[in-house]
XYZ file of C-alpha atoms in Angstrom:
370
model
C -17.512 28.541 38.136
C -20.544 30.331 39.655
C -22.718 29.154 36.783
C -21.523 25.579 37.258
C -22.269 25.752 40.988
C -25.712 27.144 40.253
C -26.479 24.334 37.817
C -25.353 21.700 40.290
C -27.358 23.366 43.075
C -30.516 23.275 41.006
C -29.827 19.661 40.036
C -29.318 18.746 43.695
C -32.513 20.461 44.822
C -34.515 18.746 42.137
C -33.097 15.367 43.093
C -33.921 16.006 46.745
C -37.485 17.070 45.994
C -38.054 13.983 43.870
C -36.726 11.802 46.633
C -38.920 13.591 49.178
C -42.069 13.133 47.155
C -41.289 9.444 46.768
C -40.864 8.945 50.497
C -44.281 10.506 51.155
C -45.659 12.125 54.282
C -43.258 10.322 56.608
C -40.348 12.428 55.315
C -39.056 15.060 57.712
C -36.810 18.016 57.009
C -37.036 21.391 55.421
C -36.145 23.255 52.296
C -33.136 24.614 54.131
C -31.729 21.150 54.513
C -32.177 20.516 50.799
C -30.536 23.812 49.967
C -27.519 23.024 52.127
C -27.133 19.610 50.572
C -27.241 20.986 47.074
C -24.608 23.599 47.897
C -22.287 20.959 49.281
C -22.707 18.940 46.075
C -21.818 22.010 44.065
C -18.660 22.586 46.113
C -17.521 18.967 45.884
C -18.364 18.302 42.263
C -17.764 21.677 40.677
C -14.001 21.445 40.783
C -14.026 17.856 39.462
C -16.236 18.751 36.519
C -14.110 21.765 35.688
C -10.993 19.562 35.707
C -12.606 17.152 33.233
C -13.683 19.968 30.920
C -10.226 21.576 31.025
C -8.517 18.229 30.377
C -10.622 17.542 27.299
C -10.106 20.996 25.802
C -6.288 21.172 26.392
C -4.136 20.666 23.195
C -2.087 17.384 22.923
C 1.667 17.850 23.583
C 3.985 17.757 20.513
C 6.018 14.572 19.871
C 9.832 14.770 19.755
C 10.943 15.011 16.105
C 12.873 11.960 14.894
C 14.193 10.445 11.654
C 13.010 6.971 10.679
C 16.696 6.017 10.115
C 19.901 7.245 11.731
C 22.193 4.954 9.703
C 21.767 2.846 6.564
C 23.852 0.735 4.158
C 22.904 0.927 0.481
C 24.150 -0.711 -2.707
C 25.040 1.648 -5.547
C 21.800 2.500 -7.357
C 19.516 1.741 -4.422
C 17.212 4.359 -2.876
C 15.953 5.017 0.658
C 13.044 7.204 1.779
C 13.890 9.169 4.924
C 11.068 10.710 6.974
C 11.149 13.226 9.815
C 8.154 12.674 12.101
C 6.899 14.604 15.158
C 6.969 18.088 13.636
C 4.768 20.192 11.401
C 7.527 22.689 10.673
C 9.065 22.909 7.218
C 11.904 20.404 6.638
C 14.896 20.943 4.365
C 17.214 18.101 3.262
C 20.923 18.073 2.398
C 23.820 15.631 1.852
C 27.427 16.088 2.928
C 28.534 14.455 -0.341
C 26.073 14.418 -3.224
C 28.489 12.336 -5.320
C 28.186 9.460 -2.814
C 24.534 9.803 -1.765
C 22.130 12.451 -3.046
C 18.857 13.483 -1.396
C 15.892 15.320 -2.916
C 13.524 17.828 -1.302
C 11.249 15.006 -0.127
C 14.004 13.081 1.697
C 14.562 10.384 -0.919
C 18.203 9.214 -0.839
C 19.944 7.716 -3.903
C 23.228 5.784 -3.578
C 25.697 7.075 -6.195
C 29.137 5.560 -5.546
C 31.165 3.761 -2.893
C 31.768 5.842 0.234
C 29.966 7.488 3.146
C 27.850 10.618 3.408
C 25.667 12.256 6.048
C 22.124 13.232 5.113
C 20.697 16.045 7.267
C 17.088 17.046 7.857
C 16.721 20.595 9.235
C 13.430 21.586 10.853
C 12.443 24.151 13.489
C 16.011 25.317 13.902
C 17.265 21.805 14.726
C 19.170 19.215 12.706
C 18.632 15.455 12.464
C 21.181 13.245 10.674
C 21.464 9.825 9.031
C 24.815 8.238 8.079
C 24.676 6.604 4.632
C 27.242 3.967 3.603
C 27.302 3.045 -0.086
C 28.755 -0.318 -1.154
C 29.689 -1.650 -4.610
C 29.728 -5.475 -4.418
C 31.542 -7.509 -7.072
C 31.206 -11.185 -7.966
C 34.576 -12.881 -8.487
C 33.279 -14.780 -11.557
C 30.576 -14.165 -14.141
C 31.007 -17.591 -15.766
C 32.567 -20.872 -14.640
C 32.891 -24.477 -15.794
C 32.539 -27.201 -13.170
C 32.959 -30.947 -13.573
C 30.194 -33.165 -12.196
C 30.783 -33.768 -8.494
C 33.337 -30.966 -8.118
C 32.907 -27.562 -6.515
C 33.877 -23.959 -7.151
C 33.709 -21.142 -4.594
C 32.000 -17.961 -5.751
C 32.591 -14.848 -3.685
C 30.697 -11.557 -3.553
C 33.139 -9.018 -2.173
C 32.603 -5.386 -1.223
C 29.547 -5.747 1.014
C 28.844 -6.194 4.712
C 25.229 -7.146 4.105
C 23.698 -10.608 4.033
C 24.127 -12.390 0.699
C 21.459 -14.847 -0.485
C 22.614 -17.483 -2.996
C 20.392 -19.407 -5.396
C 20.587 -21.645 -8.482
C 18.206 -21.446 -11.423
C 18.410 -25.247 -11.844
C 19.391 -27.285 -8.788
C 19.382 -30.448 -10.918
C 22.412 -29.048 -12.792
C 24.267 -27.171 -10.055
C 23.603 -26.341 -6.437
C 25.019 -23.506 -4.375
C 25.507 -23.323 -0.623
C 24.760 -20.386 1.632
C 28.413 -19.374 1.372
C 28.608 -19.446 -2.442
C 30.141 -22.886 -3.009
C 28.837 -24.234 -6.335
C 28.666 -28.001 -6.858
C 28.185 -29.562 -10.295
C 25.375 -32.143 -10.235
C 24.893 -33.147 -13.863
C 25.932 -31.877 -17.299
C 24.084 -28.756 -18.339
C 23.917 -25.014 -17.821
C 22.298 -22.783 -15.217
C 22.661 -19.435 -13.479
C 23.828 -18.965 -9.904
C 22.705 -15.688 -8.341
C 24.003 -13.728 -5.364
C 21.390 -11.308 -4.040
C 21.864 -8.403 -1.627
C 18.585 -6.704 -0.852
C 17.015 -6.230 -4.268
C 20.323 -6.195 -6.169
C 21.351 -9.387 -8.014
C 24.716 -10.579 -9.327
C 24.772 -13.572 -11.666
C 27.266 -16.219 -12.770
C 26.711 -18.507 -15.761
C 27.580 -22.091 -14.767
C 28.463 -24.880 -17.197
C 28.638 -28.396 -15.727
C 30.574 -30.952 -17.775
C 30.326 -34.740 -17.700
C 32.853 -37.181 -16.316
C 34.812 -37.592 -13.165
C 36.968 -34.674 -12.040
C 40.202 -34.417 -13.997
C 43.064 -35.646 -11.901
C 46.725 -36.386 -12.272
C 48.003 -39.936 -12.201
C 49.979 -39.368 -8.994
C 49.100 -37.774 -5.687
C 49.338 -34.004 -5.660
C 52.967 -32.938 -5.087
C 54.037 -31.240 -1.909
C 54.827 -27.535 -1.975
C 58.169 -26.322 -3.192
C 61.200 -27.827 -1.453
C 64.927 -27.373 -1.862
C 65.285 -30.853 -3.382
C 64.247 -31.357 -6.980
C 61.394 -33.833 -7.496
C 62.329 -37.373 -8.510
C 60.537 -39.785 -10.782
C 58.899 -42.973 -9.641
C 62.186 -44.842 -10.218
C 63.864 -42.702 -7.555
C 66.275 -41.243 -10.115
C 66.520 -37.576 -10.936
C 65.004 -36.491 -14.270
C 67.378 -37.001 -17.151
C 66.871 -33.528 -18.574
C 68.638 -31.875 -15.685
C 71.634 -30.752 -17.788
C 69.644 -29.573 -20.817
C 69.867 -25.945 -21.928
C 67.280 -23.632 -20.338
C 65.140 -21.944 -23.017
C 64.183 -18.282 -22.855
C 60.544 -17.289 -22.354
C 60.424 -16.146 -25.988
C 61.605 -19.582 -27.112
C 59.077 -21.272 -24.839
C 56.260 -19.143 -26.262
C 57.333 -19.954 -29.841
C 57.514 -23.684 -29.139
C 54.077 -23.835 -27.518
C 52.482 -21.608 -30.181
C 53.826 -23.902 -32.873
C 51.720 -26.701 -31.357
C 48.497 -24.987 -32.458
C 48.753 -26.676 -35.835
C 48.702 -30.081 -34.157
C 46.237 -29.066 -31.418
C 43.936 -26.498 -33.095
C 41.246 -24.444 -31.391
C 38.133 -26.532 -30.756
C 39.838 -29.903 -31.185
C 38.102 -32.524 -29.014
C 40.048 -33.131 -25.784
C 38.562 -34.858 -22.746
C 39.592 -37.047 -19.833
C 39.981 -39.859 -22.361
C 43.133 -38.143 -23.648
C 46.234 -39.139 -21.676
C 49.849 -38.001 -21.996
C 53.040 -39.359 -20.389
C 55.404 -36.488 -19.758
C 59.101 -35.990 -19.024
C 59.018 -33.416 -16.231
C 58.909 -35.774 -13.285
C 56.778 -35.684 -10.090
C 53.899 -37.139 -12.135
C 54.285 -39.854 -14.744
C 51.577 -38.201 -16.826
C 48.091 -36.823 -16.793
C 44.636 -37.017 -18.362
C 42.394 -34.309 -19.782
C 43.525 -30.770 -18.993
C 46.673 -32.016 -17.208
C 47.695 -34.189 -20.166
C 47.327 -31.269 -22.575
C 49.414 -28.969 -20.368
C 52.108 -31.662 -20.009
C 52.291 -32.140 -23.780
C 52.727 -28.391 -24.377
C 55.323 -28.204 -21.615
C 57.413 -31.042 -23.064
C 57.337 -29.360 -26.467
C 59.019 -26.318 -24.946
C 61.238 -27.754 -22.196
C 62.100 -31.262 -23.376
C 63.157 -33.302 -20.355
C 63.908 -30.428 -17.956
C 62.705 -31.246 -14.423
C 59.683 -29.592 -12.870
C 59.472 -27.949 -9.469
C 56.374 -26.880 -7.585
C 55.738 -23.566 -5.820
C 53.011 -21.079 -4.935
C 54.730 -17.719 -5.470
C 52.297 -16.083 -7.882
C 54.586 -13.086 -8.336
C 57.010 -15.372 -10.206
C 54.755 -16.810 -12.915
C 56.547 -17.237 -16.248
C 55.636 -18.242 -19.800
C 55.382 -22.028 -19.981
C 54.438 -22.530 -16.334
C 51.568 -24.923 -15.632
C 48.952 -23.505 -13.266
C 46.592 -25.639 -11.251
C 43.449 -23.494 -10.859
C 39.774 -23.581 -9.834
C 40.557 -25.046 -6.408
C 42.847 -27.724 -7.878
C 40.359 -28.974 -10.503
C 41.863 -27.665 -13.761
C 45.285 -27.212 -15.381
C 46.372 -24.519 -17.860
C 49.704 -23.565 -19.420
C 50.804 -19.923 -19.532
C 51.341 -18.176 -22.893
C 51.656 -14.563 -21.737
C 52.039 -12.748 -18.410
C 51.053 -9.133 -17.617
C 50.762 -7.173 -14.382
C 47.057 -7.960 -14.109
C 46.424 -11.224 -15.953
C 47.766 -14.293 -17.684
C 46.876 -15.666 -21.126
C 46.650 -19.455 -21.227
C 46.099 -22.519 -23.400
C 44.139 -25.491 -22.070
C 42.604 -28.842 -22.867
C 39.218 -30.207 -21.800
C 37.797 -26.684 -21.729
C 34.203 -27.595 -22.538
C 35.633 -30.923 -23.791
C 37.970 -29.244 -26.289
C 41.253 -27.404 -26.806
C 41.151 -23.672 -26.218
C 43.811 -21.027 -26.850
C 44.004 -17.489 -25.499
C 41.739 -17.365 -22.438
C 42.605 -14.522 -20.062
C 42.568 -15.047 -16.301
C 43.015 -12.259 -13.737
C 46.056 -12.747 -11.519
C 43.863 -12.222 -8.456
C 41.868 -15.321 -9.491
C 44.875 -17.658 -9.556
C 45.445 -18.363 -5.831
C 42.889 -20.731 -4.331
C 42.371 -23.765 -2.173
C 44.821 -26.417 -3.377
C 46.111 -24.344 -6.315
C 49.826 -24.347 -7.198
C 52.367 -23.655 -9.950
C 54.590 -26.126 -11.791
C 57.621 -24.573 -13.482
C 60.565 -26.027 -15.382
C 62.731 -22.993 -14.977
C 65.458 -23.507 -12.327
C 65.527 -21.373 -9.202
């Protein structure tokens, strides 16, 4: 401090002398006055200069350590780089469940399987955590067939993240922001559901023609009264013997010789059936009615939606009430069906998961009594 005062005193004296010489002979005063002035400058400015020097030389305060993420949702297989900033101390990384989300020595997290895990960064005796949630989304269909002008709802389950839908050819099929696919014209394309960088695809086939439909309005849901035909009379087969499911399967299977795999079958094919409610049907409905009559004769049909009671020979309306199939086999997880107008032909043996059967407008027609 003394040295600083001395420097300022000398500077002040010099400034005063220069000023005095500029003012010339008319200047009055003495060297004592100059000395006093310079000392006052040293007193006033010395502390200010010292404060500036001290401020510039003081080290910057440390920042509070923090993770770049405290929570994250990942899809199985995705990675996330965690970083702990605000510290120069060594950092060690760990996961509460390496089977769900692993982390390496550099803080890189890898999603392993569905579940939650906590990733911890330890530095300077303190811990900093990030909750990792791992999801495993699943698309309800990997391939579908849609008639021109009709729709099918795709669903990506198992994720809370935003799903982005797209079509590889919007001239063939378009998809809404909620996954509803609409057939535009005959052809094939791919509809994709994307979550982050992960993609899930469904192959879409659009067929020509107007949507297959029955010749009557869709029947109401199951009621206590048996359906009646257009004449108002009850179906004549009401007293016929009820076949067993084994007999039904044998009767329908025997029809393969008349309706072989790949045989052309479109909306141009119509069948009048004996079950009642409808007088007949075209395309897929007509095929199902023909197979049903072969097994049940003139037994009356009833309509219901109890999917726990599906039996061999039942006709299922599927794909949001756009397609009909007849059941050949039933297991705990799926049904095996036969169908017409499947890519414009007859097809035997397709398997459909039981969880795929319920849908908007879907129902079951059975000819077994309650």
